[in-house]
Short mmCIF file of C-alpha atoms in Angstrom, two decimals:
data_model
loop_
_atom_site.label_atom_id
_atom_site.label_comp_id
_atom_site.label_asym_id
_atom_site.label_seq_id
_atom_site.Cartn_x
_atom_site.Cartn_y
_atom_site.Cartn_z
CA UNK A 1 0.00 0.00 0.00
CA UNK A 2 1.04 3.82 -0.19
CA UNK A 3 -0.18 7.17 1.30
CA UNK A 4 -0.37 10.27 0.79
CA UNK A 5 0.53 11.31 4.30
CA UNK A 6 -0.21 14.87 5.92
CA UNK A 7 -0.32 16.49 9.88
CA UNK A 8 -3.82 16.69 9.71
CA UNK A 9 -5.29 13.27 6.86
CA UNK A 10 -4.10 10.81 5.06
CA UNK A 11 -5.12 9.50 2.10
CA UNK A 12 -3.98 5.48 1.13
CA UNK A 13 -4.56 3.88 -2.14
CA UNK A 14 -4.33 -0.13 -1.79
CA UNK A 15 -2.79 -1.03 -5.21
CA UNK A 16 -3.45 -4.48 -4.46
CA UNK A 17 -7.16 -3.74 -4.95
CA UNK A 18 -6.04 -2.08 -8.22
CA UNK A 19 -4.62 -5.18 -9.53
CA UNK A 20 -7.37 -7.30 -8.67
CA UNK A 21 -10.15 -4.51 -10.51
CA UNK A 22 -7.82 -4.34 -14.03
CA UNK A 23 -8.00 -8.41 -13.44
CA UNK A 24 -11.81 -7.72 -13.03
CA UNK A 25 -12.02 -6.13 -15.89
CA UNK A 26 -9.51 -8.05 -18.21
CA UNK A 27 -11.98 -11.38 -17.99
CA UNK A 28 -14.86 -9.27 -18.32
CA UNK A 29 -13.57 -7.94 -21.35
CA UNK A 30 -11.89 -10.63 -22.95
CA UNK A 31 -10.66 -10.98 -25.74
CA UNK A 32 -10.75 -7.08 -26.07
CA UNK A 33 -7.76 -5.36 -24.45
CA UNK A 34 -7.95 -3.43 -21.31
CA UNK A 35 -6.64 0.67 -20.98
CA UNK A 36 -6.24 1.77 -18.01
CA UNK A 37 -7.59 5.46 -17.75
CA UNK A 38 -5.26 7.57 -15.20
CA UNK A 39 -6.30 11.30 -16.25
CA UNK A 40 -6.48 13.92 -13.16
CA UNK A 41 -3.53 11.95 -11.75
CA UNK A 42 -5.61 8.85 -11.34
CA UNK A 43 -8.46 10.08 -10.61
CA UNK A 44 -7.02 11.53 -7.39
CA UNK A 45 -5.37 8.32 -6.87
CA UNK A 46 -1.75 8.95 -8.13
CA UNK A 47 -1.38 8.23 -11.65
CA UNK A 48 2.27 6.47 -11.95
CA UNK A 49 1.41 4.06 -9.26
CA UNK A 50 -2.11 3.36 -10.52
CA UNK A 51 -0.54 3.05 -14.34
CA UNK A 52 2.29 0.97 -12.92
CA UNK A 53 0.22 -1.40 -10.89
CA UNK A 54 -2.36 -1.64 -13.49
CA UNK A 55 0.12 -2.48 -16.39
CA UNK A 56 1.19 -5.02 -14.11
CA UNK A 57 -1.68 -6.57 -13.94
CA UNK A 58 -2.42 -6.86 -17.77
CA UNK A 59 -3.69 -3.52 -18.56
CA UNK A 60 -2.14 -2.62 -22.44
CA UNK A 61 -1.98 0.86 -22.41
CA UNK A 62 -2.86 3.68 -20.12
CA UNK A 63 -4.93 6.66 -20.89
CA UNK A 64 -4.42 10.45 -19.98
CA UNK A 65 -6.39 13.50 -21.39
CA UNK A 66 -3.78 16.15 -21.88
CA UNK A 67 0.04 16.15 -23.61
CA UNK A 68 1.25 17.34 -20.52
CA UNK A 69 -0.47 14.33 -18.05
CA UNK A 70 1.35 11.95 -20.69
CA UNK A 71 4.82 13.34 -21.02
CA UNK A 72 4.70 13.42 -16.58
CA UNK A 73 3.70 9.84 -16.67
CA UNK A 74 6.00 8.73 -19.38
CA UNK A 75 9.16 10.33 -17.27
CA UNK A 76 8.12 8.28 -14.44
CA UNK A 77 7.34 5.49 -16.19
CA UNK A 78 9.48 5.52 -19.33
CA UNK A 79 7.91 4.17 -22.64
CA UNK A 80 4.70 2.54 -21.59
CA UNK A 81 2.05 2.59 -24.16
CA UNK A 82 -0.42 5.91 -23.72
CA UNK A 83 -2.68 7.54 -25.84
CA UNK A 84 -3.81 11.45 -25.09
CA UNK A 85 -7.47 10.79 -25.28
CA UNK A 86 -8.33 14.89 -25.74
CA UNK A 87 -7.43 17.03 -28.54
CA UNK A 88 -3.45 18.34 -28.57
CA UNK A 89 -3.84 22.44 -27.59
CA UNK A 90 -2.75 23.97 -30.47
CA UNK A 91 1.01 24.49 -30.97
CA UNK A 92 1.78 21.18 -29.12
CA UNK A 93 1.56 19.67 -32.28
CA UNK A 94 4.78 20.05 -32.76
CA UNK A 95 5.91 19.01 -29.33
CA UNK A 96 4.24 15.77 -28.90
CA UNK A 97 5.94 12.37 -29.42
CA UNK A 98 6.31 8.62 -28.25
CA UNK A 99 2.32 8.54 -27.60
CA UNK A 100 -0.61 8.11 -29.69
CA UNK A 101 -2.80 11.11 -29.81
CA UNK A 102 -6.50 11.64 -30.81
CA UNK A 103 -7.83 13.95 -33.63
CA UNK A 104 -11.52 15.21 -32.88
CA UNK A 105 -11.94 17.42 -35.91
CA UNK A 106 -10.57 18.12 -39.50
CA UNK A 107 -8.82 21.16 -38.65
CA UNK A 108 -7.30 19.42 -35.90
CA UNK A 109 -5.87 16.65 -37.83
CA UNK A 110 -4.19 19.51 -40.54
CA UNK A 111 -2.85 21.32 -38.10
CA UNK A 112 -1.08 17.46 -36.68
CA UNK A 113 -0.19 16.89 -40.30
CA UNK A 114 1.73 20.05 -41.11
CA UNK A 115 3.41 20.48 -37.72
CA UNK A 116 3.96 16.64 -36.36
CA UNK A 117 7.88 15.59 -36.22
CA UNK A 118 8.07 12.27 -34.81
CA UNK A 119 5.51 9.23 -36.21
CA UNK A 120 2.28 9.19 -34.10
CA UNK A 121 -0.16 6.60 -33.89
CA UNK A 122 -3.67 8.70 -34.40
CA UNK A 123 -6.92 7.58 -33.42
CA UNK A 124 -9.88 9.33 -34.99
CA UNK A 125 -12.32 10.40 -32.72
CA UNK A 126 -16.42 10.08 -34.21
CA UNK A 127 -18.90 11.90 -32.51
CA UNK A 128 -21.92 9.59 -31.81
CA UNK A 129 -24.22 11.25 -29.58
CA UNK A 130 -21.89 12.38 -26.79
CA UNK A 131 -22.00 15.98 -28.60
CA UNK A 132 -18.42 17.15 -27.22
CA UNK A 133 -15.30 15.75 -28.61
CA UNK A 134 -15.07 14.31 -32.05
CA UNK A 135 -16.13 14.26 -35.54
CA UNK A 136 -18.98 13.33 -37.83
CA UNK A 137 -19.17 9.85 -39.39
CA UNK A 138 -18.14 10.89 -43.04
CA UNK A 139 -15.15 13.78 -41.69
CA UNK A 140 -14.08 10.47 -39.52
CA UNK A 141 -13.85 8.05 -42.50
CA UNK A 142 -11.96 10.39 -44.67
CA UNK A 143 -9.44 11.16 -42.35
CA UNK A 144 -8.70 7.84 -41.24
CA UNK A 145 -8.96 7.21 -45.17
CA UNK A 146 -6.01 9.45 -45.55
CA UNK A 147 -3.91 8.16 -42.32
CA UNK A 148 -4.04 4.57 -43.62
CA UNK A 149 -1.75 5.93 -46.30
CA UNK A 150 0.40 8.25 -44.40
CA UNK A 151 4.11 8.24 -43.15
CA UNK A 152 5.18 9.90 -40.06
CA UNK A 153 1.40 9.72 -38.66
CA UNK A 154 -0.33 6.39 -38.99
CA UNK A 155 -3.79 5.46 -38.23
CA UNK A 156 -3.87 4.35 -34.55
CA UNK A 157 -7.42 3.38 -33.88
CA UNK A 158 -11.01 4.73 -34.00
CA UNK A 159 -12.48 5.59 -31.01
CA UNK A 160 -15.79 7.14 -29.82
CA UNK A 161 -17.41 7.82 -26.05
CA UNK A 162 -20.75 7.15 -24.74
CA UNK A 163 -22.52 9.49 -23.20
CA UNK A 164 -25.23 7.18 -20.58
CA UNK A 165 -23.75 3.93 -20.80
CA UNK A 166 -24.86 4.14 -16.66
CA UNK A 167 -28.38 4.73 -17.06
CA UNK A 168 -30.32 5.25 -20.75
CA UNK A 169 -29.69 1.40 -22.49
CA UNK A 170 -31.27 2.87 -25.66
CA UNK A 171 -29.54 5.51 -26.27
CA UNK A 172 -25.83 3.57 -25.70
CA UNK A 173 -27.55 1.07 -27.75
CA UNK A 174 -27.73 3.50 -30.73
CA UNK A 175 -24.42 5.10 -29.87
CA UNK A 176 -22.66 1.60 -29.81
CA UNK A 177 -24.71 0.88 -33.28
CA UNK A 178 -23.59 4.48 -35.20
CA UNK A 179 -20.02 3.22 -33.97
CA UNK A 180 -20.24 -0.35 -35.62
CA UNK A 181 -21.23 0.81 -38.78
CA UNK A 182 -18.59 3.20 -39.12
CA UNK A 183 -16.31 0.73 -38.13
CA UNK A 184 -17.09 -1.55 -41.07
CA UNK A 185 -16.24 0.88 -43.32
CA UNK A 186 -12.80 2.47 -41.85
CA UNK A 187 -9.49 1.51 -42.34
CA UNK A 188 -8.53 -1.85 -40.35
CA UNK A 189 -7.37 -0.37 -36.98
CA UNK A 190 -7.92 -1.09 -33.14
CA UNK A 191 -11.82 0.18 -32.45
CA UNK A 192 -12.64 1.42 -29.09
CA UNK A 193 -15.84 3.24 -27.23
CA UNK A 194 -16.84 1.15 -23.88
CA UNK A 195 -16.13 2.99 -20.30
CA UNK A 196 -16.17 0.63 -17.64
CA UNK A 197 -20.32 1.16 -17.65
CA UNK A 198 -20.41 -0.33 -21.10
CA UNK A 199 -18.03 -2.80 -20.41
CA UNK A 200 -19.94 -4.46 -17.46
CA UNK A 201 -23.62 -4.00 -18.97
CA UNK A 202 -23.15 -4.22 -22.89
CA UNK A 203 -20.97 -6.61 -24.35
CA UNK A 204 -21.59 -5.56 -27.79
CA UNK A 205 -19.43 -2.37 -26.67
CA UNK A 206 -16.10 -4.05 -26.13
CA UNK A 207 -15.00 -4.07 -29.57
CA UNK A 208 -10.82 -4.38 -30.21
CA UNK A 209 -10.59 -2.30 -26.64
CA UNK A 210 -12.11 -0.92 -23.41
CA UNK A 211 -10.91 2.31 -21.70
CA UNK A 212 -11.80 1.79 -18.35
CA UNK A 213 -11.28 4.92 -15.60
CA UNK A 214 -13.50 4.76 -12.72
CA UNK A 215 -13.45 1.07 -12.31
CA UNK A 216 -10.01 0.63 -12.18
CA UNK A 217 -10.20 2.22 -8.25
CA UNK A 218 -13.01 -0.22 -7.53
CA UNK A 219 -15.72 2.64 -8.16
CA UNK A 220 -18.84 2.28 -9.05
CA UNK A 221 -19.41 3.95 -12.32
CA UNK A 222 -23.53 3.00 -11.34
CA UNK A 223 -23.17 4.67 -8.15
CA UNK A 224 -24.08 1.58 -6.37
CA UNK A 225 -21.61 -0.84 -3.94
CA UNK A 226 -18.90 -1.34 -6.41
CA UNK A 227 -18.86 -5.20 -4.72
CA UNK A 228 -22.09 -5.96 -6.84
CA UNK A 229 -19.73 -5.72 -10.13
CA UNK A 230 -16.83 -7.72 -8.06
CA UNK A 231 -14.96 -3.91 -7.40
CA UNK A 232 -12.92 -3.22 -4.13
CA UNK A 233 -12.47 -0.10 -3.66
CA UNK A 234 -8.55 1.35 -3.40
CA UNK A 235 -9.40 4.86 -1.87
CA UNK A 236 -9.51 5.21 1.97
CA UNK A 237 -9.15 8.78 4.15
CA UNK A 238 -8.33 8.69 7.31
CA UNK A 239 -8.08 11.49 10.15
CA UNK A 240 -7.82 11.49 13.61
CA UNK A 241 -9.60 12.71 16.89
CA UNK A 242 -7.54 16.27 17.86
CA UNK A 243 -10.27 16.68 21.30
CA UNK A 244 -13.23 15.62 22.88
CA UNK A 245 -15.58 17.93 24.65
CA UNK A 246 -18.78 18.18 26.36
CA UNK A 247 -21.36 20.26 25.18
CA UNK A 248 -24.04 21.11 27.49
CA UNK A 249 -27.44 21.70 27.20
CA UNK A 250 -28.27 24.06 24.45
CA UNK A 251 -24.45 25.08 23.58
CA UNK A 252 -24.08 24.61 19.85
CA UNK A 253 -20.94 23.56 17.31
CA UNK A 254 -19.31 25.08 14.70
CA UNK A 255 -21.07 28.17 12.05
CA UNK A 256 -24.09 28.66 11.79
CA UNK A 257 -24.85 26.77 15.18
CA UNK A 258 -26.03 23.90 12.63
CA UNK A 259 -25.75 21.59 15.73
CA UNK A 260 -27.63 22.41 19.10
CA UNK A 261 -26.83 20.00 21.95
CA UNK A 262 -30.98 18.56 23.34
CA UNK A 263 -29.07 17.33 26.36
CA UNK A 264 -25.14 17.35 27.37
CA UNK A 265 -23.36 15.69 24.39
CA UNK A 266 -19.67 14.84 23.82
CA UNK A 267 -18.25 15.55 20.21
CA UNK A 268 -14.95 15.09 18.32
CA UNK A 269 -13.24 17.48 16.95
CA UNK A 270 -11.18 16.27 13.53
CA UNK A 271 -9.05 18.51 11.74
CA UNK A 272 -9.74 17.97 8.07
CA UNK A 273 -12.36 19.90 6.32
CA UNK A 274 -13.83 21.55 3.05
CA UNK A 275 -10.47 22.42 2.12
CA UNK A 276 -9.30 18.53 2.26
CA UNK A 277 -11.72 17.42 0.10
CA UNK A 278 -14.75 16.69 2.32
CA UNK A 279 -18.31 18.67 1.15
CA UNK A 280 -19.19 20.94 3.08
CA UNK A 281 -22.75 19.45 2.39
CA UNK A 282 -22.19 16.51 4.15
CA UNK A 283 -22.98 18.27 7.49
CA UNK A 284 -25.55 16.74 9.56
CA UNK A 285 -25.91 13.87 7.06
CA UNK A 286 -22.89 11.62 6.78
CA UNK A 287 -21.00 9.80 8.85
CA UNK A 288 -17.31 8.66 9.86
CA UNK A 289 -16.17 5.84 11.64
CA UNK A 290 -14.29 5.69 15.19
CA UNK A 291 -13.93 2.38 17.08
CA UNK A 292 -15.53 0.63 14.17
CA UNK A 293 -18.95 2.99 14.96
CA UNK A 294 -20.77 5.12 12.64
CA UNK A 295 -21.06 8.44 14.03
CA UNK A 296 -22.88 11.82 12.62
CA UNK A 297 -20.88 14.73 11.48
CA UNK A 298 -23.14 17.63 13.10
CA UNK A 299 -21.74 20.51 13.30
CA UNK A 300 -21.11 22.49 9.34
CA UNK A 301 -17.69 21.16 7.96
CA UNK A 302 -15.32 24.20 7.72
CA UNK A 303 -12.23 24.85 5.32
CA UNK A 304 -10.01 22.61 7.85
CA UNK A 305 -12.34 20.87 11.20
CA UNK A 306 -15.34 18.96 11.35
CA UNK A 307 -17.22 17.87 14.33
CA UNK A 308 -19.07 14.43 15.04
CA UNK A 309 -21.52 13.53 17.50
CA UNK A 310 -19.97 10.96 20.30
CA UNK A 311 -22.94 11.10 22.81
CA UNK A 312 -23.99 11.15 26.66
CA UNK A 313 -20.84 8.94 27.31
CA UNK A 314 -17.63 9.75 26.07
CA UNK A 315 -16.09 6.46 24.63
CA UNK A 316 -13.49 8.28 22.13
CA UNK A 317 -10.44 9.42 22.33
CA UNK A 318 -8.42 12.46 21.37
CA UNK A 319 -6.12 10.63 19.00
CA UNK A 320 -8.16 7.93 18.01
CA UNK A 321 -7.93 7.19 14.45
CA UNK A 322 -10.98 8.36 12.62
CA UNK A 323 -12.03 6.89 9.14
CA UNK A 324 -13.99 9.47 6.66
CA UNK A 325 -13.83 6.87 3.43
CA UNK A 326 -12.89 2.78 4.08
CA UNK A 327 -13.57 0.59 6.87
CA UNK A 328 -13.14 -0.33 10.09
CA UNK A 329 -14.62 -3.05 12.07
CA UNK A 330 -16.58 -4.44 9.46
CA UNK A 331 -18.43 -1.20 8.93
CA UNK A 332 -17.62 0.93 5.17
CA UNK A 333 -18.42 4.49 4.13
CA UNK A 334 -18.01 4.47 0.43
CA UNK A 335 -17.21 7.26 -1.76
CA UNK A 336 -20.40 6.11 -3.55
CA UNK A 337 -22.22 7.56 -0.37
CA UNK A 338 -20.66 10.93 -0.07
CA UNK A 339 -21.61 11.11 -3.74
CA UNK A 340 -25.55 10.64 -3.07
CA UNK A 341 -25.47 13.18 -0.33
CA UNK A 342 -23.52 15.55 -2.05
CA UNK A 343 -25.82 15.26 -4.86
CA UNK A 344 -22.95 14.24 -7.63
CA UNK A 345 -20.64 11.34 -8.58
CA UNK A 346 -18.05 9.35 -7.04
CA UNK A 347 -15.67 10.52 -9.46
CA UNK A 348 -16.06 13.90 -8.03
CA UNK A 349 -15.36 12.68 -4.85
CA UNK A 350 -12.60 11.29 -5.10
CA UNK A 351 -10.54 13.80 -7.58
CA UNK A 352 -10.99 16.31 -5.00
CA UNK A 353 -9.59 14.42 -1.91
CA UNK A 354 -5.88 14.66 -3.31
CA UNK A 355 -3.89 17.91 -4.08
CA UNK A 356 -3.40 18.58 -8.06
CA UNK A 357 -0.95 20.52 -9.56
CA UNK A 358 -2.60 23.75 -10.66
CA UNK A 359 -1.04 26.41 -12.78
CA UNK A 360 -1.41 29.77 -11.05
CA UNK A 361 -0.12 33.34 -12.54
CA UNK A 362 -0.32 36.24 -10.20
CA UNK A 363 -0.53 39.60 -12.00
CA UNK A 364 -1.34 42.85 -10.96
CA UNK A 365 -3.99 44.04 -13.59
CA UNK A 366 -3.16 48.02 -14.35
CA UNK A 367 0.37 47.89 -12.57
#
């Protein structure tokens, strides 16, 4: 295991439980290959050790959606097989090598074809009901048309992404359909659209390859247990009790007084907040676990402290190790929960619990 360790959280990733999900999804998939998807360094999870562990464990290639998330995973890794799965920023055409990279639109693949200086594997990216990324079915054929006869870029694959492959079965049904025809008329070439939803609920998805992201970390991409679809999760945050103190009648917790003691009431005081990762709407609704117990986080979560209800009789302890995501004692809060509470996903979740690089320019506007 490794962690992520701070004064006030830390945040493990088990990449054990990595292994055994890309295994998961490697016999789910079969004969299709497997691409592990490690964009927004892992999905909060740390994306050379996720790539690493999951190309051990039979993943082909590993997916990123920027130039600049492959070339820091390549110099950590060296030359492991990537594709950048979003469109090059213009001028980086120029720049980008050792990696296949996508083309979403016509202009995009002549601006790759005047300015690319090392061979590229390109896959062509169709639009079939996603409406974001990509092209439509006849700009798609010609330009793969064109890279089945070219030199320094080659055609890579064809690729496409599904927009409710979670939730609308018609819809990913015609998506998936679109994609097959298309793909009996392009080039021969590696042809890929399933997430890990389409992967575990439509078989006729898997095609040459799946690119698999949230299921990789044992997350539901349903937002259901992720042990239904044979997932463990990798995540787990962990804090620790700072104090304990007793509340008496009527004295409240935290802003806003959110929290109003009916009778005298111990709390906890952890020091991780809004700022760490945890929603702010989670107070008064959610849980954490000390001593293998659920307990309520009362008082409103601030940037760095939350509070949690212990009770009449104090059976905590100011160091005690308190778990926000994982389990203890047989009991599990899953990111999956936070997520239903919050009112979003689990990938959400779990891309904001550890800290990513962010490119910040301070100016002085009128200086």
């Amino acid at each position: 295991m490794i962690g992520t360790a701070g004064a006030r959280a830390t945040v493990t990733i088990d990449l054990a439980a990595v292994a055994a999900n890309v295994a998961r999804l490697r016999e789910a998939a079969g004969p299709a290959e497997v691409w592990a998807v490690v964009k927004a360094d892992g999905y909060g999870h740390g994306a050379t050790a996720v790539g690493r562990a999951a190309l051990a464990a039979g993943a082909e290639r590993l997916c990123v959606a920027t130039w600049d998330e492959a070339q820091a995973l390549r110099d950590e890794l060296g030359d492991v097989p990537t594709l950048v799965m979003g469109p090059l920023i213009p001028g980086q055409e120029s720049e980008v090598e050792g990696v296949d990279v996508t083309v979403t639109s016509v202009e995009g693949f002549a601006r790759l074809r005047a300015a690319a200086r090392s061979p590229l594997g390109v896959h062509v990216k169709v639009d079939t009901g996603m409406g974001r990324w990509g092209m439509a079915a006849d700009d798609a054929l010609r330009v793969g048309e064109q890279l089945a006869d070219g030199d320094v870029l080659a055609l890579g694959g064809l690729m496409s992404h599904l927009a409710v492959a979670d939730a609308d079965e018609a819809f990913t049904r015609g998506q998936i359909m679109r994609f097959g025809k298309l793909a009996e008329r392009f080039p021969a070439c590696p042809r890929h659209i399933a997430n890990s939803a389409a992967l575990l609920r439509h078989p006729d998805a898997r095609f040459d390859a799946v690119r698999c992201g949230i299921a990789v970390y044992g997350l539901s991409p349903f937002g259901t247990d992720p042990a239904a679809d044979g997932l463990a999760p990798a995540i787990r945050l962990e804090s620790f009790v700072a104090d304990v103190k007793l509340l008496a009648t009527g004295e409240s917790a935290g802003y806003g007084r959110r929290f109003v003691a009916p009778e005298p009431t111990w709390i906890g005081l952890v020091p991780v907040g809004y700022a760490d990762g945890v929603p702010r709407i989670l107070s008064g609704k959610a849980d954490v676990l000390v001593r293998g117990r659920r307990r309520l986080v009362a008082a409103t979560v601030s940037m760095h402290q939350l509070a949690f209800v212990i009770g009449a009789e104090c059976d905590v302890e100011p160091g005690d190790t308190v778990t926000l995501i994982g389990e203890d004692g047989g009991e599990r809060i899953l990111a999956e929960e936070w997520a239903r509470i919050a009112g979003t996903i689990n990938y959400e979740i779990v891309t904001s619990l550890a800290p990513q690089l962010r490119r910040v320019e301070h100016v002085l506007r009128g200086a």
